[in-house]
Amino acid sequence: QKEIGFNLLLNEHKFIEKNGQRIALIGVENWGAGGFKKAGDLKKASSGVEKNDFKILLSHDPSHWEQQVINDDYHYHLTLSGHTHGMQFGIEIPGWFKWSPVKWRYKYWAGIYQELGQYINVNRGFGYLAFPGRVGIWPEITVIELKKGVKTA
């Protein structure tokens, strides 16, 4: 990844700064439910990030968000995850209906979810695991536009 210019955030963070304002990009190593590795360390990754900074967390497995991030007192505004691939199988009619048997394993498996004022976007990606294809679940690249909001008292 370094050869092509990617900077992996392995339990660390970087800031994007512009005009005196900043966004914290926080990346954790994998933390997954079941037999998956649990190396993600929120406290280590966020060390040096202020509690009131706008925080975007990169965490591969959405079960991490459900089991540790949502109730963390640091309040991660947006988490970006993947991992599920939408099980590469399901039924989707964009804007109307989305179903996959992966929902029996992952509560948050595709799309945007909100809990306690925090958001997660679970991207189905464009890769695969085992079966080299997809049936009814399209590959996905997500574009997210952040807009500055107005603070209310």
Short mmCIF file of C-alpha atoms in Angstrom, two decimals:
data_model
loop_
_atom_site.label_atom_id
_atom_site.label_comp_id
_atom_site.label_asym_id
_atom_site.label_seq_id
_atom_site.Cartn_x
_atom_site.Cartn_y
_atom_site.Cartn_z
CA GLN A 1 0.00 0.00 0.00
CA LYS A 2 2.82 2.43 0.74
CA GLU A 3 4.21 1.94 -2.77
CA ILE A 4 0.97 3.28 -4.27
CA GLY A 5 0.70 6.17 -1.81
CA PHE A 6 -1.68 4.80 0.85
CA ASN A 7 -0.98 5.67 4.46
CA LEU A 8 -2.52 2.96 6.63
CA LEU A 9 -3.73 4.19 9.99
CA LEU A 10 -3.01 1.27 12.31
CA ASN A 11 -4.33 2.41 15.69
CA GLU A 12 -3.33 5.98 14.90
CA HIS A 13 -4.77 9.20 13.51
CA LYS A 14 -4.06 12.11 11.18
CA PHE A 15 -5.71 15.50 10.90
CA ILE A 16 -7.08 17.20 7.82
CA GLU A 17 -6.80 20.94 8.45
CA LYS A 18 -8.18 23.90 6.54
CA ASN A 19 -8.72 27.53 7.57
CA GLY A 20 -8.00 26.79 11.22
CA GLN A 21 -10.48 23.93 11.44
CA ARG A 22 -9.74 20.23 11.44
CA ILE A 23 -11.18 16.78 11.05
CA ALA A 24 -9.57 13.84 12.81
CA LEU A 25 -9.18 10.71 10.67
CA ILE A 26 -8.78 7.82 13.09
CA GLY A 27 -7.87 4.35 11.89
CA VAL A 28 -7.91 1.16 13.93
CA GLU A 29 -6.56 -2.25 13.13
CA ASN A 30 -9.15 -4.94 12.59
CA TRP A 31 -11.59 -5.61 15.40
CA GLY A 32 -14.17 -8.22 14.52
CA ALA A 33 -16.82 -10.33 16.22
CA GLY A 34 -16.55 -14.08 16.28
CA GLY A 35 -13.20 -15.57 15.34
CA PHE A 36 -11.84 -12.38 13.77
CA LYS A 37 -8.78 -10.58 15.13
CA LYS A 38 -9.44 -7.89 17.75
CA ALA A 39 -6.37 -5.65 17.38
CA GLY A 40 -8.26 -2.35 17.04
CA ASP A 41 -7.47 0.01 19.91
CA LEU A 42 -9.73 3.10 20.01
CA LYS A 43 -7.90 4.71 22.93
CA LYS A 44 -4.48 4.36 21.31
CA ALA A 45 -5.76 5.54 17.92
CA SER A 46 -7.47 8.59 19.45
CA SER A 47 -4.63 9.59 21.74
CA GLY A 48 -3.99 13.26 20.93
CA VAL A 49 -7.45 13.84 19.41
CA GLU A 50 -9.57 16.33 21.33
CA LYS A 51 -12.97 15.17 22.53
CA ASN A 52 -14.72 18.00 20.63
CA ASP A 53 -12.88 17.39 17.31
CA PHE A 54 -15.01 16.11 14.45
CA LYS A 55 -13.98 12.46 14.22
CA ILE A 56 -14.14 10.03 11.31
CA LEU A 57 -13.25 6.50 12.35
CA LEU A 58 -12.01 3.92 9.86
CA SER A 59 -12.82 0.46 11.22
CA HIS A 60 -13.07 -2.47 8.82
CA ASP A 61 -15.67 -4.60 10.61
CA PRO A 62 -19.05 -2.97 11.50
CA SER A 63 -19.43 -5.24 14.54
CA HIS A 64 -16.73 -3.07 16.14
CA TRP A 65 -19.04 -0.05 15.85
CA GLU A 66 -21.91 -1.97 17.40
CA GLN A 67 -19.94 -3.54 20.24
CA GLN A 68 -17.46 -0.81 21.21
CA VAL A 69 -17.72 2.44 19.29
CA ILE A 70 -21.37 3.49 19.76
CA ASN A 71 -21.12 3.59 23.55
CA ASP A 72 -17.58 4.94 23.77
CA ASP A 73 -17.61 8.28 25.61
CA TYR A 74 -15.48 9.90 22.87
CA HIS A 75 -18.37 10.15 20.35
CA TYR A 76 -17.14 9.20 16.88
CA HIS A 77 -19.28 11.22 14.46
CA LEU A 78 -18.85 8.98 11.42
CA THR A 79 -17.46 5.47 11.11
CA LEU A 80 -16.56 3.98 7.74
CA SER A 81 -16.62 0.18 7.54
CA GLY A 82 -16.87 -2.63 5.03
CA HIS A 83 -16.16 -6.31 5.62
CA THR A 84 -19.60 -7.80 4.91
CA HIS A 85 -19.56 -7.52 1.07
CA GLY A 86 -23.35 -7.76 1.43
CA MET A 87 -22.51 -11.48 1.42
CA GLN A 88 -22.28 -11.01 -2.38
CA PHE A 89 -25.84 -12.30 -2.50
CA GLY A 90 -29.22 -10.72 -1.99
CA ILE A 91 -31.96 -8.62 -3.50
CA GLU A 92 -31.67 -4.90 -4.00
CA ILE A 93 -33.95 -2.42 -5.68
CA PRO A 94 -32.12 0.89 -5.10
CA GLY A 95 -34.08 3.36 -2.99
CA TRP A 96 -36.78 0.83 -2.21
CA PHE A 97 -35.65 -2.57 -0.93
CA LYS A 98 -32.42 -4.19 0.23
CA TRP A 99 -32.05 -7.67 1.72
CA SER A 100 -29.26 -10.19 2.17
CA PRO A 101 -28.88 -13.22 4.45
CA VAL A 102 -25.81 -11.46 5.88
CA LYS A 103 -28.28 -9.46 8.01
CA TRP A 104 -28.58 -12.51 10.25
CA ARG A 105 -24.86 -12.17 11.08
CA TYR A 106 -24.42 -8.38 11.01
CA LYS A 107 -27.00 -5.89 12.23
CA TYR A 108 -25.25 -3.18 10.22
CA TRP A 109 -24.38 -4.76 6.89
CA ALA A 110 -24.81 -2.20 4.07
CA GLY A 111 -25.58 1.50 3.89
CA ILE A 112 -25.89 4.25 6.47
CA TYR A 113 -27.10 3.70 10.03
CA GLN A 114 -27.48 6.09 12.98
CA GLU A 115 -27.28 5.38 16.70
CA LEU A 116 -26.91 7.89 19.56
CA GLY A 117 -26.12 10.76 17.20
CA GLN A 118 -23.35 8.81 15.47
CA TYR A 119 -23.32 7.39 11.95
CA ILE A 120 -21.79 4.40 10.25
CA ASN A 121 -21.56 3.75 6.54
CA VAL A 122 -20.98 0.09 5.70
CA ASN A 123 -19.70 -0.18 2.15
CA ARG A 124 -20.21 -3.49 0.30
CA GLY A 125 -17.03 -2.89 -1.69
CA PHE A 126 -16.28 -4.33 -5.09
CA GLY A 127 -14.22 -7.34 -4.10
CA TYR A 128 -15.32 -10.80 -3.11
CA LEU A 129 -14.59 -13.66 -0.79
CA ALA A 130 -14.54 -17.26 -2.03
CA PHE A 131 -17.21 -17.04 -4.78
CA PRO A 132 -15.77 -14.73 -7.50
CA GLY A 133 -18.97 -12.84 -8.20
CA ARG A 134 -22.16 -11.28 -6.88
CA VAL A 135 -25.81 -12.21 -7.20
CA GLY A 136 -28.27 -9.35 -6.66
CA ILE A 137 -25.90 -7.26 -4.54
CA TRP A 138 -24.06 -4.69 -6.63
CA PRO A 139 -20.47 -3.65 -6.01
CA GLU A 140 -20.18 -0.25 -4.41
CA ILE A 141 -17.99 2.83 -4.21
CA THR A 142 -19.33 5.44 -1.79
CA VAL A 143 -18.91 9.19 -2.16
CA ILE A 144 -19.58 11.17 1.00
CA GLU A 145 -19.82 14.94 1.02
CA LEU A 146 -19.32 16.59 4.40
CA LYS A 147 -20.94 19.96 4.98
CA LYS A 148 -20.37 22.23 7.92
CA GLY A 149 -23.40 22.39 10.16
CA VAL A 150 -24.60 25.11 12.47
CA LYS A 151 -24.15 24.45 16.19
CA THR A 152 -27.30 24.77 18.24
CA ALA A 153 -27.35 25.54 21.95
#
